[in-house]
Tab-separated table of C-alpha atoms in Angstrom:
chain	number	residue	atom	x	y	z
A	1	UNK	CA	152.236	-90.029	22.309
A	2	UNK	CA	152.872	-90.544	26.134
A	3	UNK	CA	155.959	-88.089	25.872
A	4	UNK	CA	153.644	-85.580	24.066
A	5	UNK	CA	151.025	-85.735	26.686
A	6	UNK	CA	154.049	-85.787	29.182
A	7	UNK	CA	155.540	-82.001	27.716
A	8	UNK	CA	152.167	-80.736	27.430
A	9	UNK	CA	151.703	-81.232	30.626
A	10	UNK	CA	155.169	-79.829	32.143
A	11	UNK	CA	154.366	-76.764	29.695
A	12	UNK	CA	150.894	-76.494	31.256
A	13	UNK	CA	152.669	-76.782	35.337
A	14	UNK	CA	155.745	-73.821	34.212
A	15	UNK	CA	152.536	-71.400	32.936
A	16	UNK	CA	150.328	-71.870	36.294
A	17	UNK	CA	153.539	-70.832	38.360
A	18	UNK	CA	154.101	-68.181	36.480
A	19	UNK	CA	153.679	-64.722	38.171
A	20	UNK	CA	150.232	-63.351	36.525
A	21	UNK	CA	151.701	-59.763	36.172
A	22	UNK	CA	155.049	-60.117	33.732
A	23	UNK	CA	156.764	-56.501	33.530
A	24	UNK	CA	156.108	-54.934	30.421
A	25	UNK	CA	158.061	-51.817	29.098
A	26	UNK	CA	157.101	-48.934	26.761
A	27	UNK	CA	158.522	-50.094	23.787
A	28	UNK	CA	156.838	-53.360	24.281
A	29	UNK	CA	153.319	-51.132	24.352
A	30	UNK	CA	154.950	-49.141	21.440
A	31	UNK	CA	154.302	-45.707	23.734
A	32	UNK	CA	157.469	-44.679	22.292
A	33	UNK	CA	155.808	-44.332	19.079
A	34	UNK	CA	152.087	-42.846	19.760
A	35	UNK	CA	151.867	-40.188	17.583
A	36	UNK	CA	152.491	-36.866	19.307
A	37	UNK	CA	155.198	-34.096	19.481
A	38	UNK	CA	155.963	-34.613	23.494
A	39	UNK	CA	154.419	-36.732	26.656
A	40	UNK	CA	155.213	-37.158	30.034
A	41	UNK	CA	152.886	-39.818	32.346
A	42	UNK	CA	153.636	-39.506	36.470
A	43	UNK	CA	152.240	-40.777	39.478
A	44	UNK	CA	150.407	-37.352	40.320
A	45	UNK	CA	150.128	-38.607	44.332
A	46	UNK	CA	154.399	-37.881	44.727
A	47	UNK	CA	155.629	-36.494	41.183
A	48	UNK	CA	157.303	-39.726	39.959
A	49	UNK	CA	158.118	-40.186	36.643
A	50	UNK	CA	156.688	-43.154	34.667
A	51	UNK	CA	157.633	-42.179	30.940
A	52	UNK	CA	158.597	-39.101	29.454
A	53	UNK	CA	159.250	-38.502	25.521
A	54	UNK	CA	161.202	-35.332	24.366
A	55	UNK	CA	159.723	-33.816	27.485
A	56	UNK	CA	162.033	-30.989	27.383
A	57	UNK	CA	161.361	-29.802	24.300
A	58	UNK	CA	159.270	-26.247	23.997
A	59	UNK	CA	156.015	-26.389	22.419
A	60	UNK	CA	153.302	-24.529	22.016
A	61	UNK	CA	150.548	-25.130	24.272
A	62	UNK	CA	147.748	-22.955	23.774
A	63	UNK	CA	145.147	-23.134	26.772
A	64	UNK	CA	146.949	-25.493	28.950
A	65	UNK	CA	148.222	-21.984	30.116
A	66	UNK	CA	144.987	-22.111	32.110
A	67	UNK	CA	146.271	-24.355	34.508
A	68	UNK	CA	148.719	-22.072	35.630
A	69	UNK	CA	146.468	-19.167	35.468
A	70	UNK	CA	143.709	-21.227	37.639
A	71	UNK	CA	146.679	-22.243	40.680
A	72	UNK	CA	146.971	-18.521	40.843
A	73	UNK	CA	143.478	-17.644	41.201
A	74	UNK	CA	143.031	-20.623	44.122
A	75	UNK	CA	146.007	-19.568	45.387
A	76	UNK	CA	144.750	-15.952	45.705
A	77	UNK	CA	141.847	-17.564	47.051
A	78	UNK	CA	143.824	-19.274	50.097
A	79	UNK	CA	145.871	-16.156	50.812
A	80	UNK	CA	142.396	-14.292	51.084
A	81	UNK	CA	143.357	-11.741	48.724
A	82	UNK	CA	139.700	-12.981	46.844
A	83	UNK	CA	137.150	-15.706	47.811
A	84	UNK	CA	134.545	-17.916	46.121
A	85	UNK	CA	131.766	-15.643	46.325
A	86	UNK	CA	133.430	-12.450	44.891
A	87	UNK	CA	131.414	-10.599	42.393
A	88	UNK	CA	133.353	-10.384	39.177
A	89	UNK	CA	132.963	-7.022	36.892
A	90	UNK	CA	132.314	-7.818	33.172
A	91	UNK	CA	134.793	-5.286	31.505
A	92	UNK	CA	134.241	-4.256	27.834
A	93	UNK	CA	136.959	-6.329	26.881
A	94	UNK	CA	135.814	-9.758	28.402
A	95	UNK	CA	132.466	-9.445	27.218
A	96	UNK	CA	133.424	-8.965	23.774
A	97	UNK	CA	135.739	-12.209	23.766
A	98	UNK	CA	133.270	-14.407	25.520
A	99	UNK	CA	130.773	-13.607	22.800
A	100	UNK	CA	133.762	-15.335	19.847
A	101	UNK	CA	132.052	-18.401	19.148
A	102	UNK	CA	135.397	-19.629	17.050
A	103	UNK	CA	136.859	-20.414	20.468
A	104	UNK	CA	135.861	-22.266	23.634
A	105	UNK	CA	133.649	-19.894	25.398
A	106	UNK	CA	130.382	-19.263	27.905
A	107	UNK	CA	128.861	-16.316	27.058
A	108	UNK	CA	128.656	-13.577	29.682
A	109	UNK	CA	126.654	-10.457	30.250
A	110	UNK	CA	127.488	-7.106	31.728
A	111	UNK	CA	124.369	-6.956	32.985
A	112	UNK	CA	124.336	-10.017	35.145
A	113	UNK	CA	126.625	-11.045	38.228
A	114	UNK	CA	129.113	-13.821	38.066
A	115	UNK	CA	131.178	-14.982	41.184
A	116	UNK	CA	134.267	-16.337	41.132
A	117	UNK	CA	133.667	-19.977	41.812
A	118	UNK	CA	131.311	-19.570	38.314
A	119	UNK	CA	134.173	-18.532	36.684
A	120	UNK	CA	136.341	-20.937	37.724
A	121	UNK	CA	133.906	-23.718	36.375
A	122	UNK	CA	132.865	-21.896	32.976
A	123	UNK	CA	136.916	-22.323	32.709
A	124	UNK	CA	137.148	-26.097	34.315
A	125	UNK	CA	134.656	-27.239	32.346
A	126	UNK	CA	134.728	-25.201	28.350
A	127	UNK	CA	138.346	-23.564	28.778
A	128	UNK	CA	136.001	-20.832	28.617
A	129	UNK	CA	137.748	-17.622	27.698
A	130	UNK	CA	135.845	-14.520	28.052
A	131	UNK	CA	135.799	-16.366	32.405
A	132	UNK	CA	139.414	-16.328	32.304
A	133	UNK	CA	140.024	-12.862	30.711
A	134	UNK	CA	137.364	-12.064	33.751
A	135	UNK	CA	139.692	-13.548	36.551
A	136	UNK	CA	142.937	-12.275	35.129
A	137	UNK	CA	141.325	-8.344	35.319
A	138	UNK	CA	140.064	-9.173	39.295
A	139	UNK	CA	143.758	-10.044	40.163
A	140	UNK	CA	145.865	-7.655	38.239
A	141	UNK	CA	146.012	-4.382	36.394
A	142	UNK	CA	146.298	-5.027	33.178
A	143	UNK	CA	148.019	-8.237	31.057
A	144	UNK	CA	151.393	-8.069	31.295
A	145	UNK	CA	150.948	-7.941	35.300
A	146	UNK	CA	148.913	-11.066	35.254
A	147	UNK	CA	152.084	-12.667	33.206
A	148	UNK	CA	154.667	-11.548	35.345
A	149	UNK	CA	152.811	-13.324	38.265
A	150	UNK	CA	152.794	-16.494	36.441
A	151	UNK	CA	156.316	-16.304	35.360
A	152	UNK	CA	156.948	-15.554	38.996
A	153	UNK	CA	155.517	-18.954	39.933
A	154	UNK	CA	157.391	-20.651	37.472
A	155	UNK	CA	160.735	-19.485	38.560
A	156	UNK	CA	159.494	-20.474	42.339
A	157	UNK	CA	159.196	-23.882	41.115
A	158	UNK	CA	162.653	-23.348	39.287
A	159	UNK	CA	161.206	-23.628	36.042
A	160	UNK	CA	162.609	-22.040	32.856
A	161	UNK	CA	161.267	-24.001	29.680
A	162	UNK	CA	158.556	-21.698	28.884
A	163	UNK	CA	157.688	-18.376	26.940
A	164	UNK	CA	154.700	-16.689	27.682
A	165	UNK	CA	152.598	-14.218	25.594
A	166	UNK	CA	149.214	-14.409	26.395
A	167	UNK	CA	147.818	-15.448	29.907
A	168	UNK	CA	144.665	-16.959	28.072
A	169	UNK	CA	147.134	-19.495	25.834
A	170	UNK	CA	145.323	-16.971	22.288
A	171	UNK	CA	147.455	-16.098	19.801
A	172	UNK	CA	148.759	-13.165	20.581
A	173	UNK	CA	146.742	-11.748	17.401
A	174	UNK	CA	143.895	-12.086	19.468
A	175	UNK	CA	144.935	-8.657	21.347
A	176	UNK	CA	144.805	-9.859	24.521
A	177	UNK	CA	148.731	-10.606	24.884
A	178	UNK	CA	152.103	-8.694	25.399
A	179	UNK	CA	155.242	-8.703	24.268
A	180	UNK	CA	157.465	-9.186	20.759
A	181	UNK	CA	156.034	-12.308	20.010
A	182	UNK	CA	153.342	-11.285	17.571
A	183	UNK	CA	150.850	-13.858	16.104
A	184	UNK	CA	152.761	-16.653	18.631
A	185	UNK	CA	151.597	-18.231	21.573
A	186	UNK	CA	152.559	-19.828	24.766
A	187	UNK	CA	154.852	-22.183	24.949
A	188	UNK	CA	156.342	-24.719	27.577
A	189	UNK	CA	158.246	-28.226	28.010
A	190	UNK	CA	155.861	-30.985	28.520
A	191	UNK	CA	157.827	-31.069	31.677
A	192	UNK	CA	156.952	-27.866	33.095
A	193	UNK	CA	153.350	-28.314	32.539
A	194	UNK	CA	153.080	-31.413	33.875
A	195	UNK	CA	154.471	-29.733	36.835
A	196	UNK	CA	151.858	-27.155	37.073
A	197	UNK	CA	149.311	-29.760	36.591
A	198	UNK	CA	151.240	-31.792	39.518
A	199	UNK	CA	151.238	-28.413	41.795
A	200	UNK	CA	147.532	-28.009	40.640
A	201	UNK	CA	146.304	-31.254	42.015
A	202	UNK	CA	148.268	-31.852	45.105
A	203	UNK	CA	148.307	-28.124	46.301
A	204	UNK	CA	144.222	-27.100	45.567
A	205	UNK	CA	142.655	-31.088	44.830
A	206	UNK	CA	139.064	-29.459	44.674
A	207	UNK	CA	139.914	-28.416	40.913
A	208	UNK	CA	138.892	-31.568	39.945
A	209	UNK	CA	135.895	-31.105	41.897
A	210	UNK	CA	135.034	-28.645	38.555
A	211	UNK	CA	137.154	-30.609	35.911
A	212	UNK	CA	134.695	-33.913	36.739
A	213	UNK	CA	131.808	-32.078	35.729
A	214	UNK	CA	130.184	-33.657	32.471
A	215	UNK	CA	127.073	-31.032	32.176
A	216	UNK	CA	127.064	-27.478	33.221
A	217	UNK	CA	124.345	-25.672	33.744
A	218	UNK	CA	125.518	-22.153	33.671
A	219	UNK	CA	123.428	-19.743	35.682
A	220	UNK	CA	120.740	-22.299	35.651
A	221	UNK	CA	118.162	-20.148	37.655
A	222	UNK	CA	118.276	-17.157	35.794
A	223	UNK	CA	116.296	-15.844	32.278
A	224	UNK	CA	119.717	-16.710	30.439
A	225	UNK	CA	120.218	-20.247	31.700
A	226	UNK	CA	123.179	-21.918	29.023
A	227	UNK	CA	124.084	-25.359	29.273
A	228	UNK	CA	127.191	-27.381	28.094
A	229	UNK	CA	128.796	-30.160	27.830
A	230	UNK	CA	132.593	-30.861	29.373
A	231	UNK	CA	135.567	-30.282	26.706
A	232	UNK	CA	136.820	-33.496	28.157
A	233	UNK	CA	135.149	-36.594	26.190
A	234	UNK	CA	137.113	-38.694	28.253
A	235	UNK	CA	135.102	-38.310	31.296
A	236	UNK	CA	132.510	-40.662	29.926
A	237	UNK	CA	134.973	-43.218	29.747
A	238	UNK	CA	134.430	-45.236	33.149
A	239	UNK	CA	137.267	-48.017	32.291
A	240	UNK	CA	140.138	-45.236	32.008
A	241	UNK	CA	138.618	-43.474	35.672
A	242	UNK	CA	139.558	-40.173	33.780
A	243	UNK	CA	138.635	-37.326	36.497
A	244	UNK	CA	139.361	-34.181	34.876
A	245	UNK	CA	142.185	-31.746	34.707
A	246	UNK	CA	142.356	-29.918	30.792
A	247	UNK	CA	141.794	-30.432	27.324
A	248	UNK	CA	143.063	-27.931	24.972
A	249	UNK	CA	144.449	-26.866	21.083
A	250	UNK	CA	147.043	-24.915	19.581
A	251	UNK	CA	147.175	-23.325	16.071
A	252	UNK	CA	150.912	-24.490	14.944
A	253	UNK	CA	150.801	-27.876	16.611
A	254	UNK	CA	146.958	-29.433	17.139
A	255	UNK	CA	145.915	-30.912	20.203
A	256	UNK	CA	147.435	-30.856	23.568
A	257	UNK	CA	145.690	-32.653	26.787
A	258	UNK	CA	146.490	-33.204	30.590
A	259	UNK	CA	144.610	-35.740	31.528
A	260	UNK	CA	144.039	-36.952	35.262
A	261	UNK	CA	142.865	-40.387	36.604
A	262	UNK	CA	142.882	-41.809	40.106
A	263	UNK	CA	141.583	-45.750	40.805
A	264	UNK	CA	142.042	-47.089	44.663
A	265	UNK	CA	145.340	-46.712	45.020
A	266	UNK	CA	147.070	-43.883	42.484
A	267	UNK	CA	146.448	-40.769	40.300
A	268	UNK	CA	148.063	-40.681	37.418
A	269	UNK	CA	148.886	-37.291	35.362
A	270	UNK	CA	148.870	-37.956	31.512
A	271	UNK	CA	150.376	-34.954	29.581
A	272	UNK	CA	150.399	-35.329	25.459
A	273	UNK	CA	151.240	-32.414	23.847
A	274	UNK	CA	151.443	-31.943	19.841
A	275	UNK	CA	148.487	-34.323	18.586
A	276	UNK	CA	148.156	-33.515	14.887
A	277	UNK	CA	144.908	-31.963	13.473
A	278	UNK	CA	144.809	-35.078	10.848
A	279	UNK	CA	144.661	-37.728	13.827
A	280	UNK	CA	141.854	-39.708	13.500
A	281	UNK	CA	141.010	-40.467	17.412
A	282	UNK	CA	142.905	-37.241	19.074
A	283	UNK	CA	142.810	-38.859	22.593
A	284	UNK	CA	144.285	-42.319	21.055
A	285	UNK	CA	148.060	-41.447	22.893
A	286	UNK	CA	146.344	-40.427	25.935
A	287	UNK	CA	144.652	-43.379	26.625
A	288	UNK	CA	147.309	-45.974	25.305
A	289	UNK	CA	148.931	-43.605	28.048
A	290	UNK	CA	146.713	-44.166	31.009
A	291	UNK	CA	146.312	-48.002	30.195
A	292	UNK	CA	150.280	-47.927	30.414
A	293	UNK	CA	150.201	-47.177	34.189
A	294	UNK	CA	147.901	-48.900	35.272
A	295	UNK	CA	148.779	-52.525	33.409
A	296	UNK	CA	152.381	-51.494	33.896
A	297	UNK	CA	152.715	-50.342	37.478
A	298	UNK	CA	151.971	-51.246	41.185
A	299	UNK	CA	151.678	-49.039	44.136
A	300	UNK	CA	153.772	-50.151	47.092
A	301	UNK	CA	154.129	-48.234	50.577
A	302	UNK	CA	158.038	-48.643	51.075
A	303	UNK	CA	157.813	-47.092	54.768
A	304	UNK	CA	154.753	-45.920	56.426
A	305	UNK	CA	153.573	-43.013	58.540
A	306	UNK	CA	154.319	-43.185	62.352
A	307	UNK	CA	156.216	-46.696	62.089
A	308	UNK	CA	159.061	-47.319	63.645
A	309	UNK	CA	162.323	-46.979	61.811
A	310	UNK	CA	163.441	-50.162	61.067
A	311	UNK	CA	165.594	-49.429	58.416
A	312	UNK	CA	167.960	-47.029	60.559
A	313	UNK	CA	169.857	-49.364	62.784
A	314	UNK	CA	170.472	-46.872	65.613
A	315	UNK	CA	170.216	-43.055	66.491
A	316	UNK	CA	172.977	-42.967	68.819
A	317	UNK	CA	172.049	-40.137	71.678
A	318	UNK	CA	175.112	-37.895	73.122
A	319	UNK	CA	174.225	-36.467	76.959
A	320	UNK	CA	171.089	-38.249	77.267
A	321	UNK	CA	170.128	-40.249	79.816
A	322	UNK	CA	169.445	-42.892	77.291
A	323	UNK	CA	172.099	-43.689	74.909
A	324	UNK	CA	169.939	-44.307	71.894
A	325	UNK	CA	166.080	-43.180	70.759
A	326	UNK	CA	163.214	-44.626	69.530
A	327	UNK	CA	161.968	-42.573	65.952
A	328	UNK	CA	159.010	-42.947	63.252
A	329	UNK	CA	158.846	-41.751	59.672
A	330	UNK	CA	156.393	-38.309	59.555
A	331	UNK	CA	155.141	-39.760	56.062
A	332	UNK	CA	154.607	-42.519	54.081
A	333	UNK	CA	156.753	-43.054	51.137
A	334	UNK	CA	155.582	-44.574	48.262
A	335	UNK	CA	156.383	-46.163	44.950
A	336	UNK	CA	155.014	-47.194	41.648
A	337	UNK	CA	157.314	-50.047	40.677
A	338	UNK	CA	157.155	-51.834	37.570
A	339	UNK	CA	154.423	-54.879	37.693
A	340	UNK	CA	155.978	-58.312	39.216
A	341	UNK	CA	159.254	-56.779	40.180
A	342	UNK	CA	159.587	-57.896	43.999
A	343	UNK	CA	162.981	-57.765	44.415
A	344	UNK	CA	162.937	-54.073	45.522
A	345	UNK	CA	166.794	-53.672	46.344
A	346	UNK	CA	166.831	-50.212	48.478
A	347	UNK	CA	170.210	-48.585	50.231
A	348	UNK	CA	169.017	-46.352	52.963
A	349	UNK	CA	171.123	-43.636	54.577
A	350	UNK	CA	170.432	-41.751	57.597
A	351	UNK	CA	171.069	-37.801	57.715
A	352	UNK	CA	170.947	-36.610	60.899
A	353	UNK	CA	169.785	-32.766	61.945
A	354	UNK	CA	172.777	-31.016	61.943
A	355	UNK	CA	170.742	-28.453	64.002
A	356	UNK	CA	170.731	-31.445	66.586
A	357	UNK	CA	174.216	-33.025	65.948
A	358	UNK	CA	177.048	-32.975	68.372
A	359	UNK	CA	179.474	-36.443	69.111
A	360	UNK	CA	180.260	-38.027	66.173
A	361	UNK	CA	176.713	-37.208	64.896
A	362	UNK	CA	175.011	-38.081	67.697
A	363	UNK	CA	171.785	-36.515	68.182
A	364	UNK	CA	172.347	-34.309	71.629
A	365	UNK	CA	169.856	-34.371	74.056
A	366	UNK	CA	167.421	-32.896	75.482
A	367	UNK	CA	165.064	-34.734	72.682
A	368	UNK	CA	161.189	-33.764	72.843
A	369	UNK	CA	159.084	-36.288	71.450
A	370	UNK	CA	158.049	-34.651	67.602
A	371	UNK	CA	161.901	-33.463	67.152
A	372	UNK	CA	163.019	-33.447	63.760
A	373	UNK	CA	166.079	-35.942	64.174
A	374	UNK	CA	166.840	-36.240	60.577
A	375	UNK	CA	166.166	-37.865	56.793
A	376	UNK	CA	166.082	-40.923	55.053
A	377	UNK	CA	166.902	-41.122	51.476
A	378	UNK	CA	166.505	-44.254	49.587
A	379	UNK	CA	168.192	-45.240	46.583
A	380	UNK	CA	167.339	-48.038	44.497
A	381	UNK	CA	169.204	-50.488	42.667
A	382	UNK	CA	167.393	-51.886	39.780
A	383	UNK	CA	166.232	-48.255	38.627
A	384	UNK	CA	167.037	-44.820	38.279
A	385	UNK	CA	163.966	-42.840	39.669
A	386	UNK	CA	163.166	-39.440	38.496
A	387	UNK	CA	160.787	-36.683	39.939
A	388	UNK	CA	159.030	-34.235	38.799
A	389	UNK	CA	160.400	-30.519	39.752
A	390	UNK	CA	159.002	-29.849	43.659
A	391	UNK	CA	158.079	-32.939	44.072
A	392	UNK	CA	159.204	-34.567	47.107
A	393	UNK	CA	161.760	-36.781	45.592
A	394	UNK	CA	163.115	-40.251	47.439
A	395	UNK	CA	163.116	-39.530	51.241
A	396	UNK	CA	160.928	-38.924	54.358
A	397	UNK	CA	161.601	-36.992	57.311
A	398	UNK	CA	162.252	-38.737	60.805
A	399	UNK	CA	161.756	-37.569	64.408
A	400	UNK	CA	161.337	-38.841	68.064
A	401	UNK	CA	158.874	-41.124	69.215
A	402	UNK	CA	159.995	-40.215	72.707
A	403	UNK	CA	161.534	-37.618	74.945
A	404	UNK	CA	165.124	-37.982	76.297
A	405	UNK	CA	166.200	-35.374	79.234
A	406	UNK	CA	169.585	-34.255	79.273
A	407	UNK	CA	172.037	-35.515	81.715
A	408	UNK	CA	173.128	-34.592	84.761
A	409	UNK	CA	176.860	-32.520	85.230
A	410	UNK	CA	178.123	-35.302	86.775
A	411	UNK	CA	176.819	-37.775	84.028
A	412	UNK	CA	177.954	-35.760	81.608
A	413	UNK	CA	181.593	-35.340	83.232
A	414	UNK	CA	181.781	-39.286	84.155
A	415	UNK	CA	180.699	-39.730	79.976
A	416	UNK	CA	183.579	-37.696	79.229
A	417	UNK	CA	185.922	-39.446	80.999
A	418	UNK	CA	184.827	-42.726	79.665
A	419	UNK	CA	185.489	-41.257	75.779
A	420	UNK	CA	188.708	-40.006	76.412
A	421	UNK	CA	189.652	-43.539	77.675
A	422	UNK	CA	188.247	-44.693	74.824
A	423	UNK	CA	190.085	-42.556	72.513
A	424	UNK	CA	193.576	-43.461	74.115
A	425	UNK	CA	193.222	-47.218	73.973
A	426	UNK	CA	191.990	-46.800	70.203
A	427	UNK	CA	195.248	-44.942	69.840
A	428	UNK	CA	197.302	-47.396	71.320
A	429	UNK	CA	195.731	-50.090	69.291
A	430	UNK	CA	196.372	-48.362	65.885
A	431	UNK	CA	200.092	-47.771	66.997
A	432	UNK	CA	200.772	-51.151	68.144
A	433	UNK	CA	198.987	-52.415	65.278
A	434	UNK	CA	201.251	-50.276	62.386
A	435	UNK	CA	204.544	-51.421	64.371
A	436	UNK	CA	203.556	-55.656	63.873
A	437	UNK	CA	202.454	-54.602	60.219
């Protein structure tokens, strides 16, 4: 009995030592097998990539086209070619489809005025589509002009996965797209959207300013006042901290979602595309994919904003009057690393500016304090890390933390003098030392 009670005990003292976060993987969580046709999870704050399954392949994805068609609109928006309080004509064509009940809509009048920033919520919060067939005629000519924009942004981002159809995400039956593809409709890698939704939220954050919003109350002081509730159940959800992004459906292959959800530290970007119609709880994998990163994954700062560069040895300096400088990192760099994993094995490697290089690498003076001296890059051990396209990918910019004048003629003769000394006693070492070996 007394060496019972003495295991118990030793089993009791190994569990209370025990780290309280263990590191569990996907297939542990059975992600791996959640039922849908592609999904991708990142860390939306720097584009890493968590999980991914067949996140290449091309799928249809319906109105997750909005997202792209919403960057351009704020990105019109910043380059001032329209603003937030633009009047928005009601053509024939948009009235008509925002009065198709059979897909997400607000209705809208020809007789009434609708800015842009209305727009862009009736589409935030319903995927409305009569609002986006409004914005797409206020930036372009016609259809096809609208696509070729997107397309454009795609290719800037050096994307290629995609086929588009319809700038709406409608089957192209609905009239509204271009092209051969009859009856088909957009299509992209789970990859590529997840980019756009990754450009979306780090390039114009106050979408989800509109995507957060549970109730609208659409044109709330006028005779026609319509009110709605988000497409996005998920909002209610307070334990998943689900703040918006898109919620949408395709014909071919069900129900496709983006999902974005931020707690002190990180926001993560869900993406499941390809939920079947026959699914009992549609947003099951996108949950089981949020609870993922945030029981799986901790957010460390690997090297901060304006700190010194420790991890550099030197930054040698060639015809300054100092022979090295003091630098700091321009950002921080951070990292979601797998829960209890502490032994963070990192290589770092200095680039210099070759704009700045001369000696042996040396960074030549004069140095102004802000100069761009050159780039970390970090690899890690343990783990490959991938990144989403643009994202910024493992390294951070370094530059001065003080100036360095150049120096004098004579300093700079007397320095030259001293190398070439150098350089023949080095040679005279290496000869000697080939002869005695």
């Amino acid at each position: 009995m007394k060496m019972i009670n003495k295991i118990l005990i030793l089993l009791l003292s190994v569990l209370l030592v025990l780290p309280k976060h263990s590191l569990v993987s996907a297939q542990e969580l059975n992600i791996e097998n959640l039922p849908a046709q592609s999904m991708m999870l990142v860390n939306g704050d720097n584009g890493q990539v968590l999980f991914n399954k067949n996140s290449e392949d091309l799928l249809e994805i319906g109105s997750l086209s909005k997202l792209l068609l919403l960057y351009i609109v704020f990105e019109q928006i910043e380059t001032e070619k329209i603003n937030l309080e633009d009047i928005v004509p009601i053509s024939n064509s948009a009235y008509e489809l925002s009065q198709d009940y059979d897909i997400p809509n607000v209705p809208l009048r020809q007789d009434f005025s609708y800015t842009v920033e209305e727009l862009i919520t009736a589409i935030a919060v319903k995927n409305s589509n009569g609002a986006a067939l409004a914005l797409v005629e206020k930036i372009a000519s016609n259809e096809a002009d609208f696509i070729k924009l997107m397309e454009q942004k795609l290719s800037e981002w050096q994307l290629s996965n995609y086929q588009f159809v319809d700038s709406l995400g409608l089957p192209n039956d609905y009239e509204t797209g271009v092209g051969e593809y009859q009856g088909q409709t957009n299509k992209m890698s789970a990859e590529a959207i997840t980019t756009v939704a990754f450009r979306l939220y780090k390039d114009y954050p106050q979408y989800l300013e509109y995507a957060s919003t549970k109730v609208l109350n659409f044109k709330a002081d006028t005779d026609d006042a319509f009110q709605t509730t988000s497409n996005n159940p998920l909002l209610k959800d307070t334990k998943l901290s689900v703040n918006g992004m898109f919620i949408g459906y395709a014909p071919q292959n069900g129900y496709n979602q983006v999902i974005s959800s931020s707690d002190q530290e990180t926001t993560y970007l869900a993406v499941v595309i390809g939920v079947s119609e026959n699914q009992e709880d549609p947003y099951y994998p996108v949950e089981q994919l949020i609870q993922y990163a945030k029981s799986s994954f901790d957010t460390k700062i690997i090297v901060k904003k304006e700190s010194l560069t420790d991890e550099i040895p030197v930054i040698n300096v060639d015809g300054g009057t100092r022979d090295v400088i003091h630098s700091v990192y321009t950002d921080d760099f951070v990292l979601s690393v797998p829960k209890g994993d502490n032994q963070l094995n990192i290589d770092y490697q200095f680039i210099p500016n070759e704009e700045k290089t001369g000696y042996q690498n040396y960074i030549t003076a004069p140095i102004d304090k802000g100069d761009f001296l050159g780039t970390l890059k970090m690899d890690f051990q343990h783990y490959a890390i991938e990144y989403l396209p643009t994202a910024q990918n493992s390294e951070v910019q370094v530059v001065a933390n003080e100036s360095i004048p150049e120096k004098s003629i004579f300093g700079k003769f007397l320095q030259s003098v001293m190398r070439f000394i150098i350089t023949i006693i080095e040679a005279i070492r290496k000869f000697f030392t080939n002869i005695f070996n």
